[in-house]
mmCIF file of C-alpha atoms in Angstrom:
data_model
loop_
_atom_site.group_PDB
_atom_site.id
_atom_site.type_symbol
_atom_site.label_atom_id
_atom_site.label_comp_id
_atom_site.label_asym_id
_atom_site.label_seq_id
_atom_site.Cartn_x
_atom_site.Cartn_y
_atom_site.Cartn_z
ATOM 1 C CA MET A 15 -1.387 28.563 4.542
ATOM 2 C CA ASP A 16 -3.996 29.512 7.159
ATOM 3 C CA PRO A 17 -4.059 26.703 9.772
ATOM 4 C CA GLY A 18 -7.499 27.711 11.060
ATOM 5 C CA PHE A 19 -10.819 26.379 9.800
ATOM 6 C CA THR A 20 -13.608 28.548 8.460
ATOM 7 C CA ALA A 21 -17.058 28.515 10.040
ATOM 8 C CA GLU A 22 -18.340 26.531 7.053
ATOM 9 C CA GLN A 23 -15.614 23.899 7.422
ATOM 10 C CA ASP A 24 -16.283 23.538 11.143
ATOM 11 C CA GLY A 25 -19.987 23.194 10.403
ATOM 12 C CA ILE A 26 -19.428 20.481 7.802
ATOM 13 C CA ARG A 27 -17.152 18.507 10.104
ATOM 14 C CA ARG A 28 -19.465 18.830 13.101
ATOM 15 C CA THR A 29 -22.603 17.842 11.196
ATOM 16 C CA LEU A 30 -20.832 14.943 9.494
ATOM 17 C CA ARG A 31 -19.489 13.607 12.799
ATOM 18 C CA GLU A 32 -22.934 13.753 14.402
ATOM 19 C CA LEU A 33 -24.545 11.989 11.460
ATOM 20 C CA LEU A 34 -21.944 9.228 11.334
ATOM 21 C CA HIS A 35 -22.125 8.761 15.118
ATOM 22 C CA LYS A 36 -25.858 8.077 14.817
ATOM 23 C CA ARG A 37 -25.892 6.116 11.561
ATOM 24 C CA CYS A 38 -22.511 4.362 11.350
ATOM 25 C CA GLY A 39 -21.696 2.785 14.698
ATOM 26 C CA PRO A 40 -19.895 -0.576 14.985
ATOM 27 C CA GLU A 41 -23.082 -2.618 14.524
ATOM 28 C CA GLU A 42 -24.305 -0.569 11.571
ATOM 29 C CA LEU A 43 -20.842 -0.770 10.010
ATOM 30 C CA ARG A 44 -20.709 -4.559 10.135
ATOM 31 C CA ALA A 45 -24.262 -4.854 8.844
ATOM 32 C CA ALA A 46 -23.432 -2.635 5.863
ATOM 33 C CA LEU A 47 -20.330 -4.671 5.000
ATOM 34 C CA ASP A 48 -22.413 -7.846 4.738
ATOM 35 C CA THR A 49 -24.812 -6.382 2.164
ATOM 36 C CA PRO A 50 -24.304 -6.979 -1.590
ATOM 37 C CA LEU A 51 -23.482 -3.287 -2.090
ATOM 38 C CA GLY A 52 -20.948 -3.169 0.735
ATOM 39 C CA HIS A 53 -22.417 0.077 2.061
ATOM 40 C CA ASP A 54 -25.680 1.411 3.460
ATOM 41 C CA PRO A 55 -27.711 3.162 0.712
ATOM 42 C CA ALA A 56 -29.754 4.997 3.353
ATOM 43 C CA LEU A 57 -26.592 6.474 4.868
ATOM 44 C CA TRP A 58 -25.341 7.483 1.415
ATOM 45 C CA ALA A 59 -28.670 9.191 0.725
ATOM 46 C CA ALA A 60 -28.463 11.021 4.059
ATOM 47 C CA LEU A 61 -24.925 12.202 3.292
ATOM 48 C CA ALA A 62 -26.145 13.523 -0.066
ATOM 49 C CA GLN A 63 -29.358 15.159 1.135
ATOM 50 C CA ARG A 64 -28.231 16.643 4.440
ATOM 51 C CA LEU A 65 -24.690 17.632 3.551
ATOM 52 C CA GLY A 66 -24.459 17.450 -0.212
ATOM 53 C CA LEU A 67 -21.273 15.461 0.383
ATOM 54 C CA PRO A 68 -21.032 13.751 -3.048
ATOM 55 C CA GLY A 69 -21.149 17.148 -4.756
ATOM 56 C CA LEU A 70 -19.333 19.144 -2.106
ATOM 57 C CA ALA A 71 -16.455 20.055 -4.438
ATOM 58 C CA LEU A 72 -18.482 20.215 -7.669
ATOM 59 C CA PRO A 73 -19.600 23.537 -9.192
ATOM 60 C CA GLU A 74 -23.047 24.853 -8.397
ATOM 61 C CA ALA A 75 -23.823 24.825 -12.130
ATOM 62 C CA TYR A 76 -23.929 21.020 -11.905
ATOM 63 C CA GLY A 77 -25.899 20.824 -8.673
ATOM 64 C CA GLY A 78 -22.855 20.800 -6.415
ATOM 65 C CA VAL A 79 -22.154 22.870 -3.330
ATOM 66 C CA GLY A 80 -19.264 24.723 -4.936
ATOM 67 C CA CYS A 81 -16.812 24.337 -2.045
ATOM 68 C CA PRO A 82 -13.080 24.015 -2.685
ATOM 69 C CA VAL A 83 -11.663 20.497 -2.765
ATOM 70 C CA THR A 84 -9.978 21.303 0.555
ATOM 71 C CA ASP A 85 -13.351 21.032 2.285
ATOM 72 C CA LEU A 86 -13.962 17.560 0.876
ATOM 73 C CA ALA A 87 -10.530 16.396 2.038
ATOM 74 C CA LEU A 88 -11.139 17.742 5.541
ATOM 75 C CA ALA A 89 -14.518 15.999 5.622
ATOM 76 C CA ALA A 90 -12.638 12.766 4.925
ATOM 77 C CA GLU A 91 -11.145 12.943 8.405
ATOM 78 C CA GLU A 92 -14.627 12.331 9.816
ATOM 79 C CA THR A 93 -15.478 9.486 7.440
ATOM 80 C CA GLY A 94 -12.124 7.947 8.356
ATOM 81 C CA ARG A 95 -12.919 8.082 12.067
ATOM 82 C CA ALA A 96 -16.021 5.959 11.464
ATOM 83 C CA LEU A 97 -14.435 3.811 8.721
ATOM 84 C CA ALA A 98 -17.650 4.695 6.914
ATOM 85 C CA PRO A 99 -18.156 2.414 3.904
ATOM 86 C CA SER A 100 -19.500 4.577 1.095
ATOM 87 C CA PRO A 101 -18.887 5.295 -2.610
ATOM 88 C CA LEU A 102 -17.432 8.709 -1.710
ATOM 89 C CA LEU A 103 -13.825 7.908 -2.647
ATOM 90 C CA ALA A 104 -14.689 6.132 -5.881
ATOM 91 C CA THR A 105 -17.356 8.611 -6.964
ATOM 92 C CA SER A 106 -16.398 12.069 -5.743
ATOM 93 C CA VAL A 107 -12.612 11.778 -5.523
ATOM 94 C CA LEU A 108 -11.611 9.507 -8.404
ATOM 95 C CA ALA A 109 -14.363 9.596 -11.052
ATOM 96 C CA ALA A 110 -16.188 12.940 -10.797
ATOM 97 C CA PRO A 111 -13.059 15.145 -11.100
ATOM 98 C CA LEU A 112 -12.124 13.342 -14.325
ATOM 99 C CA ILE A 113 -15.580 13.945 -15.758
ATOM 100 C CA LEU A 114 -15.370 17.592 -14.712
ATOM 101 C CA ALA A 115 -11.886 18.047 -16.174
ATOM 102 C CA LEU A 116 -12.242 16.160 -19.464
ATOM 103 C CA GLY A 117 -15.940 15.694 -20.171
ATOM 104 C CA THR A 118 -17.857 17.545 -22.835
ATOM 105 C CA ASP A 119 -20.615 19.948 -21.833
ATOM 106 C CA ALA A 120 -23.185 17.255 -22.579
ATOM 107 C CA GLN A 121 -21.348 14.630 -20.501
ATOM 108 C CA ARG A 122 -20.999 16.980 -17.563
ATOM 109 C CA ALA A 123 -24.635 18.033 -17.732
ATOM 110 C CA ASP A 124 -25.723 14.397 -17.853
ATOM 111 C CA LEU A 125 -23.511 12.872 -15.158
ATOM 112 C CA LEU A 126 -22.458 15.501 -12.629
ATOM 113 C CA PRO A 127 -25.899 16.612 -11.386
ATOM 114 C CA ARG A 128 -26.815 12.988 -10.652
ATOM 115 C CA ILE A 129 -23.513 12.496 -8.862
ATOM 116 C CA SER A 130 -24.113 15.656 -6.842
ATOM 117 C CA ASP A 131 -27.507 14.534 -5.556
ATOM 118 C CA GLY A 132 -26.294 11.019 -4.771
ATOM 119 C CA THR A 133 -28.507 9.204 -7.276
ATOM 120 C CA LEU A 134 -25.532 8.139 -9.410
ATOM 121 C CA THR A 135 -22.332 6.554 -8.185
ATOM 122 C CA ALA A 136 -19.247 6.152 -10.350
ATOM 123 C CA ALA A 137 -15.946 4.290 -10.272
ATOM 124 C CA LEU A 138 -12.542 4.499 -11.934
ATOM 125 C CA ALA A 139 -11.475 1.258 -13.606
ATOM 126 C CA VAL A 140 -7.830 0.670 -14.491
ATOM 127 C CA PRO A 141 -6.103 -2.688 -14.972
ATOM 128 C CA ALA A 142 -4.760 -4.085 -11.716
ATOM 129 C CA PRO A 143 -2.442 -3.423 -10.040
ATOM 130 C CA ALA A 144 -1.917 -0.127 -11.862
ATOM 131 C CA LEU A 145 -4.085 2.275 -9.850
ATOM 132 C CA ALA A 146 -1.147 3.943 -8.103
ATOM 133 C CA THR A 147 0.707 4.125 -11.433
ATOM 134 C CA ALA A 148 -2.288 5.590 -13.256
ATOM 135 C CA LEU A 149 -2.612 8.293 -10.598
ATOM 136 C CA ALA A 150 1.160 8.971 -10.723
ATOM 137 C CA LEU A 151 1.489 8.396 -6.976
ATOM 138 C CA THR A 152 4.439 6.008 -6.933
ATOM 139 C CA GLY A 153 6.222 6.984 -10.115
ATOM 140 C CA PRO A 154 5.780 8.480 -13.568
ATOM 141 C CA GLN A 155 3.073 7.124 -15.832
ATOM 142 C CA ASP A 156 5.631 5.203 -17.883
ATOM 143 C CA GLY A 157 4.792 2.094 -19.811
ATOM 144 C CA ASP A 158 1.522 0.844 -21.211
ATOM 145 C CA TRP A 159 -0.126 0.367 -17.840
ATOM 146 C CA ALA A 160 -3.598 0.419 -19.433
ATOM 147 C CA GLY A 161 -2.868 -2.626 -21.572
ATOM 148 C CA GLY A 162 -0.383 -2.111 -24.339
ATOM 149 C CA GLY A 163 -1.507 -5.232 -26.182
ATOM 150 C CA ARG A 164 -0.683 -7.551 -23.302
ATOM 151 C CA ALA A 165 -3.128 -9.867 -21.564
ATOM 152 C CA GLY A 166 -4.772 -8.358 -18.519
ATOM 153 C CA GLY A 167 -5.180 -4.879 -19.941
ATOM 154 C CA ILE A 168 -8.094 -3.077 -21.539
ATOM 155 C CA GLN A 169 -8.111 -2.408 -25.270
ATOM 156 C CA ALA A 170 -10.244 0.167 -27.064
ATOM 157 C CA ARG A 171 -11.011 0.100 -30.781
ATOM 158 C CA ARG A 172 -13.416 2.013 -32.947
ATOM 159 C CA VAL A 173 -15.795 -0.123 -35.001
ATOM 160 C CA GLN A 174 -18.039 1.685 -37.473
ATOM 161 C CA GLY A 175 -17.713 4.904 -35.502
ATOM 162 C CA VAL A 176 -18.464 3.250 -32.135
ATOM 163 C CA TRP A 177 -15.871 2.666 -29.411
ATOM 164 C CA ARG A 178 -15.682 -0.902 -28.062
ATOM 165 C CA LEU A 179 -13.715 -2.013 -24.994
ATOM 166 C CA TYR A 180 -12.321 -5.462 -24.321
ATOM 167 C CA GLY A 181 -10.368 -6.599 -21.268
ATOM 168 C CA GLU A 182 -10.662 -6.567 -17.519
ATOM 169 C CA ALA A 183 -9.800 -4.525 -14.466
ATOM 170 C CA ALA A 184 -9.542 -5.873 -10.943
ATOM 171 C CA GLN A 185 -9.504 -4.012 -7.627
ATOM 172 C CA VAL A 186 -12.019 -1.459 -8.909
ATOM 173 C CA LEU A 187 -13.285 0.419 -5.862
ATOM 174 C CA ASP A 188 -17.096 0.103 -5.688
ATOM 175 C CA GLY A 189 -17.012 -1.179 -9.261
ATOM 176 C CA HIS A 190 -19.681 -3.806 -8.571
ATOM 177 C CA SER A 191 -22.342 -1.228 -7.700
ATOM 178 C CA ALA A 192 -21.378 1.934 -9.612
ATOM 179 C CA GLY A 193 -23.949 3.305 -12.032
ATOM 180 C CA ALA A 194 -21.191 4.542 -14.357
ATOM 181 C CA LEU A 195 -17.581 3.557 -14.932
ATOM 182 C CA VAL A 196 -14.707 5.745 -16.066
ATOM 183 C CA VAL A 197 -12.437 3.247 -17.796
ATOM 184 C CA ALA A 198 -8.807 3.739 -18.799
ATOM 185 C CA ALA A 199 -8.050 1.822 -21.989
ATOM 186 C CA HIS A 200 -5.178 1.472 -24.429
ATOM 187 C CA THR A 201 -5.695 2.214 -28.109
ATOM 188 C CA GLY A 202 -3.831 3.111 -31.259
ATOM 189 C CA GLY A 203 -1.693 -0.002 -31.621
ATOM 190 C CA PHE A 204 2.050 0.418 -31.907
ATOM 191 C CA VAL A 205 2.009 3.507 -34.118
ATOM 192 C CA ARG A 206 -0.359 5.752 -32.103
ATOM 193 C CA SER A 207 -0.176 4.025 -28.741
ATOM 194 C CA ARG A 208 -1.979 6.064 -26.100
ATOM 195 C CA THR A 209 -4.295 5.794 -23.114
ATOM 196 C CA LEU A 210 -7.790 7.270 -23.264
ATOM 197 C CA LEU A 211 -10.635 7.491 -20.773
ATOM 198 C CA PHE A 212 -14.126 6.231 -21.556
ATOM 199 C CA VAL A 213 -17.517 6.306 -19.864
ATOM 200 C CA VAL A 214 -19.373 2.996 -19.627
ATOM 201 C CA ALA A 215 -22.912 2.648 -18.301
ATOM 202 C CA GLY A 216 -23.318 0.245 -15.404
ATOM 203 C CA ASP A 217 -25.925 -1.756 -17.324
ATOM 204 C CA ALA A 218 -24.010 -1.919 -20.612
ATOM 205 C CA VAL A 219 -24.267 -5.124 -22.633
ATOM 206 C CA GLY A 220 -21.150 -7.274 -22.224
ATOM 207 C CA LEU A 221 -20.176 -5.752 -18.872
ATOM 208 C CA VAL A 222 -19.631 -8.356 -16.127
ATOM 209 C CA ARG A 223 -18.922 -7.190 -12.580
ATOM 210 C CA THR A 224 -18.081 -9.402 -9.630
ATOM 211 C CA ARG A 225 -17.433 -8.254 -6.082
ATOM 212 C CA GLN A 226 -14.087 -9.506 -4.764
ATOM 213 C CA THR A 227 -13.029 -10.463 -1.290
ATOM 214 C CA ALA A 228 -10.820 -7.611 -0.115
ATOM 215 C CA LEU A 229 -8.417 -7.319 2.791
ATOM 216 C CA ASP A 230 -10.213 -4.147 3.846
ATOM 217 C CA ALA A 231 -13.934 -4.925 3.745
ATOM 218 C CA THR A 232 -14.772 -1.244 4.285
ATOM 219 C CA ARG A 233 -13.463 -0.559 0.761
ATOM 220 C CA PRO A 234 -15.466 -2.919 -1.491
ATOM 221 C CA GLN A 235 -13.681 -3.915 -4.686
ATOM 222 C CA ALA A 236 -14.798 -5.607 -7.876
ATOM 223 C CA ARG A 237 -13.438 -7.360 -10.921
ATOM 224 C CA VAL A 238 -14.801 -5.689 -14.040
ATOM 225 C CA GLN A 239 -14.795 -7.613 -17.323
ATOM 226 C CA LEU A 240 -15.546 -5.846 -20.596
ATOM 227 C CA ARG A 241 -16.490 -7.980 -23.573
ATOM 228 C CA GLU A 242 -16.779 -5.707 -26.581
ATOM 229 C CA VAL A 243 -18.649 -3.212 -24.425
ATOM 230 C CA ARG A 244 -19.940 -0.071 -26.073
ATOM 231 C CA ALA A 245 -18.264 3.014 -24.562
ATOM 232 C CA GLU A 246 -18.273 6.760 -24.945
ATOM 233 C CA LEU A 247 -15.007 8.637 -25.131
ATOM 234 C CA LEU A 248 -14.658 10.999 -22.178
ATOM 235 C CA GLY A 249 -14.231 14.327 -23.914
ATOM 236 C CA SER A 250 -14.418 15.465 -27.494
ATOM 237 C CA GLU A 251 -13.695 13.119 -30.385
ATOM 238 C CA GLU A 252 -11.785 15.954 -32.063
ATOM 239 C CA GLU A 253 -9.423 16.243 -29.062
ATOM 240 C CA GLU A 254 -9.196 12.617 -28.033
ATOM 241 C CA ASP A 255 -5.503 12.824 -27.117
ATOM 242 C CA ALA A 256 -5.894 15.822 -24.839
ATOM 243 C CA GLY A 257 -5.218 15.624 -21.152
ATOM 244 C CA ALA A 258 -5.950 12.121 -19.866
ATOM 245 C CA PRO A 259 -2.541 11.479 -18.189
ATOM 246 C CA GLU A 260 -2.392 15.009 -16.784
ATOM 247 C CA ALA A 261 -5.946 14.792 -15.458
ATOM 248 C CA LEU A 262 -5.212 11.445 -13.798
ATOM 249 C CA SER A 263 -2.097 12.921 -12.193
ATOM 250 C CA ARG A 264 -4.037 15.869 -10.761
ATOM 251 C CA VAL A 265 -6.693 13.529 -9.445
ATOM 252 C CA GLY A 266 -3.901 11.483 -7.846
ATOM 253 C CA ASP A 267 -2.611 14.563 -6.008
ATOM 254 C CA PHE A 268 -6.007 15.260 -4.504
ATOM 255 C CA ALA A 269 -6.802 11.592 -3.844
ATOM 256 C CA ALA A 270 -3.595 11.306 -1.822
ATOM 257 C CA ALA A 271 -4.578 14.323 0.298
ATOM 258 C CA PHE A 272 -8.078 12.903 0.777
ATOM 259 C CA LEU A 273 -6.724 9.497 1.809
ATOM 260 C CA ALA A 274 -4.193 11.102 4.153
ATOM 261 C CA CYS A 275 -6.942 13.025 5.975
ATOM 262 C CA GLU A 276 -9.028 9.874 6.116
ATOM 263 C CA ALA A 277 -6.143 7.862 7.606
ATOM 264 C CA VAL A 278 -5.496 10.582 10.198
ATOM 265 C CA GLY A 279 -9.127 10.436 11.290
ATOM 266 C CA ALA A 280 -8.981 6.656 11.593
ATOM 267 C CA ALA A 281 -5.725 6.793 13.565
ATOM 268 C CA ASP A 282 -7.143 9.418 15.921
ATOM 269 C CA ARG A 283 -10.213 7.280 16.571
ATOM 270 C CA VAL A 284 -8.309 4.078 17.302
ATOM 271 C CA LEU A 285 -6.008 5.963 19.702
ATOM 272 C CA GLU A 286 -9.041 7.496 21.385
ATOM 273 C CA ARG A 287 -10.634 4.091 21.885
ATOM 274 C CA THR A 288 -7.396 2.613 23.192
ATOM 275 C CA VAL A 289 -6.983 5.388 25.758
ATOM 276 C CA GLU A 290 -10.581 4.898 26.904
ATOM 277 C CA TYR A 291 -10.011 1.169 27.370
ATOM 278 C CA LEU A 292 -6.733 1.605 29.241
ATOM 279 C CA GLY A 293 -8.445 4.045 31.583
ATOM 280 C CA ARG A 294 -10.946 1.351 32.631
ATOM 281 C CA ARG A 295 -8.996 -1.911 32.613
ATOM 282 C CA GLU A 296 -7.076 -2.815 35.783
ATOM 283 C CA GLN A 297 -4.087 -5.092 36.231
ATOM 284 C CA PHE A 298 -2.188 -5.823 39.459
ATOM 285 C CA GLY A 299 -4.615 -3.535 41.243
ATOM 286 C CA ARG A 300 -3.844 -0.550 39.007
ATOM 287 C CA VAL A 301 -5.387 1.002 35.901
ATOM 288 C CA ILE A 302 -3.309 -0.105 32.915
ATOM 289 C CA GLY A 303 -3.078 3.434 31.623
ATOM 290 C CA SER A 304 -1.167 4.471 34.747
ATOM 291 C CA PHE A 305 1.901 2.400 33.800
ATOM 292 C CA GLN A 306 4.653 4.629 32.477
ATOM 293 C CA ALA A 307 5.709 2.210 29.732
ATOM 294 C CA VAL A 308 2.153 2.229 28.361
ATOM 295 C CA GLN A 309 2.006 6.022 28.529
ATOM 296 C CA HIS A 310 5.233 6.275 26.551
ATOM 297 C CA ARG A 311 3.822 4.085 23.791
ATOM 298 C CA LEU A 312 0.630 6.102 23.606
ATOM 299 C CA ALA A 313 2.568 9.355 23.562
ATOM 300 C CA ASP A 314 4.642 8.127 20.635
ATOM 301 C CA VAL A 315 1.468 7.262 18.709
ATOM 302 C CA TYR A 316 -0.024 10.665 19.538
ATOM 303 C CA VAL A 317 3.029 12.516 18.208
ATOM 304 C CA ARG A 318 2.934 10.486 14.995
ATOM 305 C CA ILE A 319 -0.741 11.292 14.471
ATOM 306 C CA GLN A 320 -0.261 15.014 15.059
ATOM 307 C CA ALA A 321 2.633 15.125 12.602
ATOM 308 C CA ALA A 322 0.580 13.207 10.049
ATOM 309 C CA ARG A 323 -2.388 15.534 10.584
ATOM 310 C CA SER A 324 -0.238 18.573 9.913
ATOM 311 C CA ALA A 325 1.070 17.019 6.695
ATOM 312 C CA ALA A 326 -2.435 15.951 5.610
ATOM 313 C CA TYR A 327 -3.876 19.422 6.182
ATOM 314 C CA TYR A 328 -1.071 20.982 4.186
ATOM 315 C CA ALA A 329 -1.620 18.486 1.355
ATOM 316 C CA ALA A 330 -5.344 19.330 1.346
ATOM 317 C CA TRP A 331 -4.571 23.043 1.244
ATOM 318 C CA ALA A 332 -2.028 22.534 -1.544
ATOM 319 C CA ALA A 333 -4.548 20.505 -3.596
ATOM 320 C CA GLY A 334 -7.116 23.269 -3.234
ATOM 321 C CA GLY A 335 -4.598 25.990 -4.026
ATOM 322 C CA SER A 336 -3.462 24.221 -7.169
ATOM 323 C CA GLY A 337 -6.924 24.035 -8.613
ATOM 324 C CA GLY A 338 -7.796 20.588 -7.302
ATOM 325 C CA SER A 339 -8.923 18.355 -10.125
ATOM 326 C CA GLY A 340 -9.346 20.999 -12.769
ATOM 327 C CA GLY A 341 -6.633 23.600 -12.309
ATOM 328 C CA PRO A 342 -2.958 23.698 -13.075
ATOM 329 C CA ALA A 343 -0.512 21.555 -11.190
ATOM 330 C CA GLY A 344 0.602 23.100 -7.948
ATOM 331 C CA PRO A 345 4.154 23.990 -6.941
ATOM 332 C CA ASP A 346 4.372 21.353 -4.230
ATOM 333 C CA GLY A 347 4.987 18.336 -6.464
ATOM 334 C CA ARG A 348 4.348 15.091 -4.633
ATOM 335 C CA VAL A 349 3.239 16.642 -1.326
ATOM 336 C CA GLY A 350 0.044 14.572 -1.379
ATOM 337 C CA GLY A 351 1.921 11.303 -1.700
ATOM 338 C CA LEU A 352 4.327 12.285 1.063
ATOM 339 C CA ALA A 353 1.442 13.155 3.385
ATOM 340 C CA LEU A 354 -0.273 9.873 2.524
ATOM 341 C CA ALA A 355 2.848 7.887 3.378
ATOM 342 C CA GLN A 356 3.114 9.562 6.774
ATOM 343 C CA ALA A 357 -0.596 9.137 7.515
ATOM 344 C CA LEU A 358 -0.629 5.452 6.587
ATOM 345 C CA GLU A 359 2.364 4.790 8.829
ATOM 346 C CA ALA A 360 0.658 6.633 11.701
ATOM 347 C CA LEU A 361 -2.535 4.622 11.221
ATOM 348 C CA ARG A 362 -0.683 1.329 11.037
ATOM 349 C CA ARG A 363 1.227 2.131 14.236
ATOM 350 C CA ALA A 364 -1.879 3.330 16.079
ATOM 351 C CA ALA A 365 -3.875 0.266 15.041
ATOM 352 C CA ALA A 366 -1.063 -2.136 15.943
ATOM 353 C CA GLU A 367 -0.642 -0.589 19.393
ATOM 354 C CA GLY A 368 -4.405 -0.599 19.843
ATOM 355 C CA ILE A 369 -4.643 -4.301 19.076
ATOM 356 C CA GLN A 370 -1.814 -5.187 21.463
ATOM 357 C CA LEU A 371 -2.837 -2.905 24.315
ATOM 358 C CA HIS A 372 -6.391 -4.212 24.205
ATOM 359 C CA GLY A 373 -4.946 -7.579 25.143
ATOM 360 C CA GLY A 374 -6.826 -10.744 24.234
ATOM 361 C CA ILE A 375 -9.969 -8.983 23.065
ATOM 362 C CA GLY A 376 -7.980 -6.891 20.606
ATOM 363 C CA PHE A 377 -7.179 -9.970 18.533
ATOM 364 C CA THR A 378 -10.793 -11.116 18.186
ATOM 365 C CA TRP A 379 -12.965 -10.799 15.115
ATOM 366 C CA GLU A 380 -15.755 -9.268 17.196
ATOM 367 C CA HIS A 381 -13.631 -6.272 18.189
ATOM 368 C CA GLU A 382 -13.213 -3.570 15.541
ATOM 369 C CA ALA A 383 -9.517 -2.867 16.146
ATOM 370 C CA HIS A 384 -8.526 -5.142 13.266
ATOM 371 C CA LEU A 385 -10.644 -3.084 10.849
ATOM 372 C CA PHE A 386 -8.407 -0.056 11.396
ATOM 373 C CA PHE A 387 -5.263 -2.097 10.818
ATOM 374 C CA LYS A 388 -6.739 -3.534 7.627
ATOM 375 C CA ARG A 389 -7.625 -0.038 6.425
ATOM 376 C CA ALA A 390 -3.961 0.978 6.652
ATOM 377 C CA ALA A 391 -2.723 -2.216 4.998
ATOM 378 C CA GLY A 392 -5.400 -2.123 2.303
ATOM 379 C CA ASP A 393 -4.726 1.500 1.373
ATOM 380 C CA GLU A 394 -1.016 0.793 1.165
ATOM 381 C CA LEU A 395 -1.657 -2.106 -1.216
ATOM 382 C CA LEU A 396 -3.878 0.038 -3.434
ATOM 383 C CA PHE A 397 -2.057 3.380 -3.376
ATOM 384 C CA GLY A 398 1.442 2.608 -2.138
ATOM 385 C CA PRO A 399 3.587 1.108 -0.804
ATOM 386 C CA VAL A 400 4.835 3.759 1.602
ATOM 387 C CA HIS A 401 8.493 3.551 0.574
ATOM 388 C CA ARG A 402 7.560 4.115 -3.083
ATOM 389 C CA LEU A 403 5.352 7.084 -2.209
ATOM 390 C CA ARG A 404 8.310 8.634 -0.434
ATOM 391 C CA ALA A 405 10.777 7.735 -3.174
ATOM 392 C CA HIS A 406 8.585 9.380 -5.800
ATOM 393 C CA ALA A 407 8.260 12.499 -3.652
ATOM 394 C CA ALA A 408 12.037 12.637 -3.269
ATOM 395 C CA GLU A 409 12.492 12.213 -7.009
ATOM 396 C CA GLY A 410 9.994 14.984 -7.722
ATOM 397 C CA ALA A 411 11.895 17.289 -5.357
ATOM 398 C CA ARG A 412 15.202 16.196 -6.965
ATOM 399 C CA LEU A 413 16.405 15.461 -3.463
ATOM 400 C CA PHE A 414 19.151 13.016 -4.389
ATOM 401 C CA GLU A 415 20.365 14.543 -7.623
ATOM 402 C CA ARG A 416 24.039 15.383 -7.678
ATOM 403 C CA THR A 417 24.776 19.038 -8.298
ATOM 404 C CA GLU A 418 28.135 20.396 -9.367
ATOM 405 C CA VAL A 419 29.385 23.281 -7.288
ATOM 406 C CA SER A 420 31.982 25.472 -8.912
ATOM 407 C CA VAL A 421 34.578 27.044 -6.641
#
């Protein structure tokens, strides 16, 4: 692993930070959260046109930039610093890699160029609360998490040669505004029970989408109801059983690295703001930041962030080296989940210290410190919890297996 950044990576990060500084300050952030979409379409268009961010890791043949997925993960550190609300995670990290990995030539040619230029957003819909299970982040993809005939799942059946979906999925990231949905559904009954992925148009008949109130408002979520909705199988009808679980697992590896980098950026920003505040605020005739006990607490947060950054960078490099969303699984197992666990803990600690060290103002709704804490808690609810991320990593490394040693 080369710990240095290329000139292109530095350029992407620098340009992205400048753009977000101008277009996604605290006031702009709150204004975007109050809109029906939950994000600023003008900012999303700027990210697509100036940086090509939605298609950064997509092949040039589909209008993308053609960069490795590592570059997209590193860019996430900057979006995390600003807590930028955008469809980037749902579209470019969760949905687009599945289309690229499993889609037919016609599906790729139809969807990926529009994703690359930012005119189409997409979302991954799985029955709640199975997102972490579907992505194989907290354990193996055991059980019929997509439905299995039980209430609350999504069922797929073929009627006169047409696939129809029935069921619902909650906690779908940006599901209320996405132009296309990649839906995981159960089919085959008891005999041929399996999970398949389908593409559903955002304006499909029978599709009902409702934005939900989420703990982390910077990650808009929706409840998606499908009432005999017409769907298109993602991939070839002749190979309908090929690759869906494996593709979801690979996407989970990269998503964990992306989220880890994002959490590191958020933690770094909240620490930066806390240090700035403590350098101005006085108590007992002294600047608060001059007290040794305060310095010790800040130093502990700093060490945690640097350790998490190192793990996140390695996870991003490992995801890129293993082919990202389309290549073979890498040798590092659950390194993405382990990095995510460390990054979420660092963000939670940094945000908690930031709230307390800001004093009374840190507890107010008007201050943005609580948004960083909610980002850590919200991500852990969606993709964790932390102890299960670590347990799955340990299981993948066979850390606690007993081995017989012959003498």
